[in-house]
PDB file of C-alpha atoms in Angstrom:
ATOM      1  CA  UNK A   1     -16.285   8.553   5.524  1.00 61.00           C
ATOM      2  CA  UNK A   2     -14.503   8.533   1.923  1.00 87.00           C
ATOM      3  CA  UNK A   3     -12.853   5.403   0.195  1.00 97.00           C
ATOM      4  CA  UNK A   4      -9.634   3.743   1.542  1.00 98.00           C
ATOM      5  CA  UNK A   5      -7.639   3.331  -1.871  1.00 98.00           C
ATOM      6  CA  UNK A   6      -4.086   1.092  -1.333  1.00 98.00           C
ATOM      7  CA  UNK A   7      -1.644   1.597  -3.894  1.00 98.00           C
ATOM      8  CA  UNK A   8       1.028  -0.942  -3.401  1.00 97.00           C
ATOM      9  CA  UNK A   9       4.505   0.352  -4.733  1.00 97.00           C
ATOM     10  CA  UNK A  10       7.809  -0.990  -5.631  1.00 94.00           C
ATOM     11  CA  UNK A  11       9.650   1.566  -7.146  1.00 94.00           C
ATOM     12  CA  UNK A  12       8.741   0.560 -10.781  1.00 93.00           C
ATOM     13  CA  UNK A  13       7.752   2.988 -13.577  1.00 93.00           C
ATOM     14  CA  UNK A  14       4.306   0.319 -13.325  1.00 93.00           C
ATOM     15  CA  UNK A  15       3.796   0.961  -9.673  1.00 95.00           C
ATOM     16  CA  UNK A  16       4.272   4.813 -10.036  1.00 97.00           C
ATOM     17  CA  UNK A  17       1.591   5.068 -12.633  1.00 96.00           C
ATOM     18  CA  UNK A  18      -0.441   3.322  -9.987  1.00 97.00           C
ATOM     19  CA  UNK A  19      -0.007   6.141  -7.640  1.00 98.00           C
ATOM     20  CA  UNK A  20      -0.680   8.689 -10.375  1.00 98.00           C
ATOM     21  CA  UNK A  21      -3.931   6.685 -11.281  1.00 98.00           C
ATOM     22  CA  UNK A  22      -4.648   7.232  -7.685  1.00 98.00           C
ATOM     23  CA  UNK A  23      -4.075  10.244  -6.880  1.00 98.00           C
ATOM     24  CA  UNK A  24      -5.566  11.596  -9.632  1.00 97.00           C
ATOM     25  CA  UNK A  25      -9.218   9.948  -9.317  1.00 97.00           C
ATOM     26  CA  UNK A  26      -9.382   9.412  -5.236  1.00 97.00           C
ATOM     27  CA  UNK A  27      -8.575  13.442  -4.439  1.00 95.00           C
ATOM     28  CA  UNK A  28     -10.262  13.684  -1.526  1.00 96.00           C
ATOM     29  CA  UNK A  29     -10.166   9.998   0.042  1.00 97.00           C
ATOM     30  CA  UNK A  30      -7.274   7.967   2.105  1.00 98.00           C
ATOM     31  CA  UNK A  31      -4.403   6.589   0.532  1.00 98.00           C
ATOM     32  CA  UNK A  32      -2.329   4.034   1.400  1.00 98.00           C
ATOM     33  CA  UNK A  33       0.826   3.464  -0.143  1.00 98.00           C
ATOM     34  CA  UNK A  34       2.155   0.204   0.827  1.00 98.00           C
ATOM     35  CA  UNK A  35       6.063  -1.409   0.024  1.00 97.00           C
ATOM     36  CA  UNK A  36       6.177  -5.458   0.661  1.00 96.00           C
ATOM     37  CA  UNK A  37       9.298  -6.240   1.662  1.00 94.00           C
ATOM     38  CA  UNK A  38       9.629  -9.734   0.744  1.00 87.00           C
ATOM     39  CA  UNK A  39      11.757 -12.203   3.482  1.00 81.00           C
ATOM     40  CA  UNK A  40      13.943 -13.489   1.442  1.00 76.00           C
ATOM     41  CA  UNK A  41      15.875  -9.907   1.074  1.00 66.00           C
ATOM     42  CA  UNK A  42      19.001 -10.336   2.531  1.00 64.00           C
ATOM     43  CA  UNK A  43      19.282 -14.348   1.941  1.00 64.00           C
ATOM     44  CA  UNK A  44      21.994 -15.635  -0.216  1.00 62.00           C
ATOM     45  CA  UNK A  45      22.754 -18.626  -1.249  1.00 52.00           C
ATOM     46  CA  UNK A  46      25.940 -19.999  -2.693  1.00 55.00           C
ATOM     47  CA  UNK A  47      26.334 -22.461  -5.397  1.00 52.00           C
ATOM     48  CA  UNK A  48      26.989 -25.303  -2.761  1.00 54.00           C
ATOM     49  CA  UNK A  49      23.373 -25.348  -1.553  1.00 56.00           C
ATOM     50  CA  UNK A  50      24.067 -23.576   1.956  1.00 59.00           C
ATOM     51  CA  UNK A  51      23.432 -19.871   2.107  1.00 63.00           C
ATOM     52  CA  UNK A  52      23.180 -16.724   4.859  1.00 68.00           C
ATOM     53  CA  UNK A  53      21.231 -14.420   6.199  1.00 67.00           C
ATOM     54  CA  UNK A  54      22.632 -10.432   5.905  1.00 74.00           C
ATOM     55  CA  UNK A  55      20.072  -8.770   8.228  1.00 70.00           C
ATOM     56  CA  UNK A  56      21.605  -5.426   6.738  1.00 83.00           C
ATOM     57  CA  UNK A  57      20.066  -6.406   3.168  1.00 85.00           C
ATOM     58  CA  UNK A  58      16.806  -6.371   4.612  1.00 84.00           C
ATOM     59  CA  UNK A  59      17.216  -3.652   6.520  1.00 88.00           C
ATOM     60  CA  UNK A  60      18.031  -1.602   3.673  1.00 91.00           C
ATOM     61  CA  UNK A  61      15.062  -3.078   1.603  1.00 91.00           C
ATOM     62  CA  UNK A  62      12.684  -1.749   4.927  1.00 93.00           C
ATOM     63  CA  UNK A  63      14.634   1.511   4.015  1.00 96.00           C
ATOM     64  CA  UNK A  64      14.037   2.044   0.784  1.00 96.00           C
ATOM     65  CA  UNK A  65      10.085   1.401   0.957  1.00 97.00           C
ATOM     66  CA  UNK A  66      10.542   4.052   3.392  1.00 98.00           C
ATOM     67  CA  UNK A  67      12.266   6.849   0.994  1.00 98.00           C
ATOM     68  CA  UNK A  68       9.383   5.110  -1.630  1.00 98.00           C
ATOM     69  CA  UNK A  69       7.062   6.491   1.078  1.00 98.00           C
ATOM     70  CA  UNK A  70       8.264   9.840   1.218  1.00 98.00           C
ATOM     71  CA  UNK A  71       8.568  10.125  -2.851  1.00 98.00           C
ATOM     72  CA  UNK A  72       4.841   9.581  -3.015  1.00 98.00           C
ATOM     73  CA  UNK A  73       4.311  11.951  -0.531  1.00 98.00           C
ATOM     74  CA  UNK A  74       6.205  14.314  -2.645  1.00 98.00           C
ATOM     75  CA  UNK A  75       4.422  13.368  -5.869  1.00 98.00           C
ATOM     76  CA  UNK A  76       0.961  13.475  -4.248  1.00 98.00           C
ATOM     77  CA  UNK A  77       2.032  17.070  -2.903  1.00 97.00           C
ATOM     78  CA  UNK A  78       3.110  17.888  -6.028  1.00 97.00           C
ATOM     79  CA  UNK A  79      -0.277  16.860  -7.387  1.00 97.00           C
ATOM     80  CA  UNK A  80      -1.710  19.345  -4.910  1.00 97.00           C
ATOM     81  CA  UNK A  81      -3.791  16.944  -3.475  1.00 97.00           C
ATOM     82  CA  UNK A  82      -2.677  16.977   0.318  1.00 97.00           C
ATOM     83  CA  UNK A  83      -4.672  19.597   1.648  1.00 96.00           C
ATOM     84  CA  UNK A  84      -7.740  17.275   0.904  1.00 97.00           C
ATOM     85  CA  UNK A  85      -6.378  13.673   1.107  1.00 97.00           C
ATOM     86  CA  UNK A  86      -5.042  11.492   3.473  1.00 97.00           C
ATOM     87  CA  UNK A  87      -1.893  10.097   2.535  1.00 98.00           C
ATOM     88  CA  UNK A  88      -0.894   7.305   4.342  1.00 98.00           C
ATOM     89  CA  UNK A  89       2.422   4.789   3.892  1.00 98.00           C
ATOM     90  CA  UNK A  90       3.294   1.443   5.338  1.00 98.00           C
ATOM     91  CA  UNK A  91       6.171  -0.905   4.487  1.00 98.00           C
ATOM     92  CA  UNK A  92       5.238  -4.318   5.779  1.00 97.00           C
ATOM     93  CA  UNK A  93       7.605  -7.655   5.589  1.00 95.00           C
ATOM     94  CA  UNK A  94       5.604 -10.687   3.625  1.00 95.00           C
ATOM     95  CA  UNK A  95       5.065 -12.528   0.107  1.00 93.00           C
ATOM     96  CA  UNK A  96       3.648  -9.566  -1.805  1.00 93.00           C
ATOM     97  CA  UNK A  97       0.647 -10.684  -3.108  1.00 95.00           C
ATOM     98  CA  UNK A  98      -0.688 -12.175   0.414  1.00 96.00           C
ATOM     99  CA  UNK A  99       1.036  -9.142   2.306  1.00 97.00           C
ATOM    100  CA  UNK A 100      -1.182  -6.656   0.251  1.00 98.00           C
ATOM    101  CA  UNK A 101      -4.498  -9.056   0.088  1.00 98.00           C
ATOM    102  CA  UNK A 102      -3.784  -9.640   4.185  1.00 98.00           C
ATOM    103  CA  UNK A 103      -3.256  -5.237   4.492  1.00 98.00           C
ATOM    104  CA  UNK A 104      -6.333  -4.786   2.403  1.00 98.00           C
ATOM    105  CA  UNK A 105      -8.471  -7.172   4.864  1.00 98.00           C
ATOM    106  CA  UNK A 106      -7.106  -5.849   7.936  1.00 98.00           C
ATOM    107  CA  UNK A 107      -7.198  -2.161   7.273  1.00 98.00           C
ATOM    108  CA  UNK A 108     -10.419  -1.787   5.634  1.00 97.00           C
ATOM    109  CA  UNK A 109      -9.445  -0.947   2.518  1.00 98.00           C
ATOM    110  CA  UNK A 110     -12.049  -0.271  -0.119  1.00 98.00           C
ATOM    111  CA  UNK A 111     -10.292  -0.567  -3.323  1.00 98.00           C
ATOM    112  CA  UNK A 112      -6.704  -1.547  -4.375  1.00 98.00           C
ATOM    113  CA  UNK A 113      -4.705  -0.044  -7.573  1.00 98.00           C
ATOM    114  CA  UNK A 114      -1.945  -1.721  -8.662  1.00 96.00           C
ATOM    115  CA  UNK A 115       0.874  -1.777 -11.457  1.00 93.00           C
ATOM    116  CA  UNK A 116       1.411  -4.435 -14.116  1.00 88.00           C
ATOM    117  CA  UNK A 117       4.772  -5.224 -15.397  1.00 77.00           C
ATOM    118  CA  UNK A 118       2.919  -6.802 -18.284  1.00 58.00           C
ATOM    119  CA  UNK A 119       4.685 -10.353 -18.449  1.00 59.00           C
ATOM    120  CA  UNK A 120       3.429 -12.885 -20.545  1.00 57.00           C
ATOM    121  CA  UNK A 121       4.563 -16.171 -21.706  1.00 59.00           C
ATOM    122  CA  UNK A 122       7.336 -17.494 -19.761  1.00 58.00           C
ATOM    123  CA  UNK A 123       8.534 -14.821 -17.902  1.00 51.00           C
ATOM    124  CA  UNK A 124       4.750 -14.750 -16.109  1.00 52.00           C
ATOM    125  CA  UNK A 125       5.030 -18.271 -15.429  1.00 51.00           C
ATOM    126  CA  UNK A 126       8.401 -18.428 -14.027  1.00 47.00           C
ATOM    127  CA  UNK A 127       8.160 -15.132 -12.178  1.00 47.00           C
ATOM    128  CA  UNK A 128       4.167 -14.817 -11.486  1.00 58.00           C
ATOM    129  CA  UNK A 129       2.010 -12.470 -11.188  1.00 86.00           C
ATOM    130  CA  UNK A 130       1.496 -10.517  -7.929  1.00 91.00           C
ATOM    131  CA  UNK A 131      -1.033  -8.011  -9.772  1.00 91.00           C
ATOM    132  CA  UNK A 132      -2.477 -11.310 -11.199  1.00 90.00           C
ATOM    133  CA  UNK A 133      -3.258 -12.928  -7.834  1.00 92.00           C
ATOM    134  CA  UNK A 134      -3.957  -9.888  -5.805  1.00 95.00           C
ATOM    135  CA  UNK A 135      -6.936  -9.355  -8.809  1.00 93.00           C
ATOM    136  CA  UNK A 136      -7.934 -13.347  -8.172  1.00 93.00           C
ATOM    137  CA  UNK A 137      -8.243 -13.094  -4.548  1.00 96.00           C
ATOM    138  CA  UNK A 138      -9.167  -9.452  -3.350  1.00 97.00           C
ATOM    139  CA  UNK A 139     -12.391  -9.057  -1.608  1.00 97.00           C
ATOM    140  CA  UNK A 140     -12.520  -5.493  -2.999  1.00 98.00           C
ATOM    141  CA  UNK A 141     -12.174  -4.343  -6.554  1.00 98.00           C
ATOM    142  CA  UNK A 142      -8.532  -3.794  -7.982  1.00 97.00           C
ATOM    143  CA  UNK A 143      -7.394  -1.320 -11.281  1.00 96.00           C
ATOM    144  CA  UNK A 144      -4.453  -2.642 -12.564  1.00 93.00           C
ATOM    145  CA  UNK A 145      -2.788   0.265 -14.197  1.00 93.00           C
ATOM    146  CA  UNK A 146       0.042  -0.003 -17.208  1.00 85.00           C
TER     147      UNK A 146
END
């Protein structure tokens, strides 16, 4: 049996060049491609302190990794790749980096891909680093792709 390969994707130019990293080098193998919907989609919070939930918001994320889904279908078909990989998509609910690290463990995944945004400085330490800490704690190897 070939390599499971999960390419986690957000939508980002990063996360599509990811894909395209993929599906050029694992022609022939199962990939994943896998949207983390993070839970706090669809909370809002006023200035006050209090906040809400708008179920709808997070519905609509779950939607769009969905139609994310079906674009990489369309760019691994483009690729001409289909007719000897297994494309696979998932759109799972979580923090990121643990959703893709706890996806990777449970679905035997052999190797993950992933996009950078390329933060430094501030910006990574305010906003983190989900490439960062998927790299740090995956018990496979990860390409982090520019």
């Amino acid at each position: 049996m070939g390599a499971h390969v999960l390419v986690p994707l957000d939508g980002s130019p990063q996360s599509w060049a990811a894909f395209d990293h993929a599906v050029a080098n694992y022609d022939g193998e199962t990939i994943t491609a896998l949207h983390v919907v993070d839970p706090m989609e669809g909370v809002y919070s006023d200035s006050g302190g209090g906040g809400y939930y708008d179920a709808q918001a997070h519905e609509r994320a779950i939607e769009r990794g969905k139609e994310l889904g079906e674009q990489a279908r369309d760019r691994a078909d483009d690729a001409g790749i289909l007719d000897t990989t297994v494309l696979e998509t998932a759109v799972e609910t979580g923090r990121p980096a643990r959703t893709i690290l706890k996806y990777a463990d449970e679905n035997d995944v052999d190797h993950i891909v992933i996009g950078s945004h390329g933060r430094s400085g501030v910006a990574r330490i305010l906003l983190g680093s989900v490439a960062e800490t998927v790299t740090r704690r995956a018990s496979v190897p990860v390409t982090i792709v520019r």
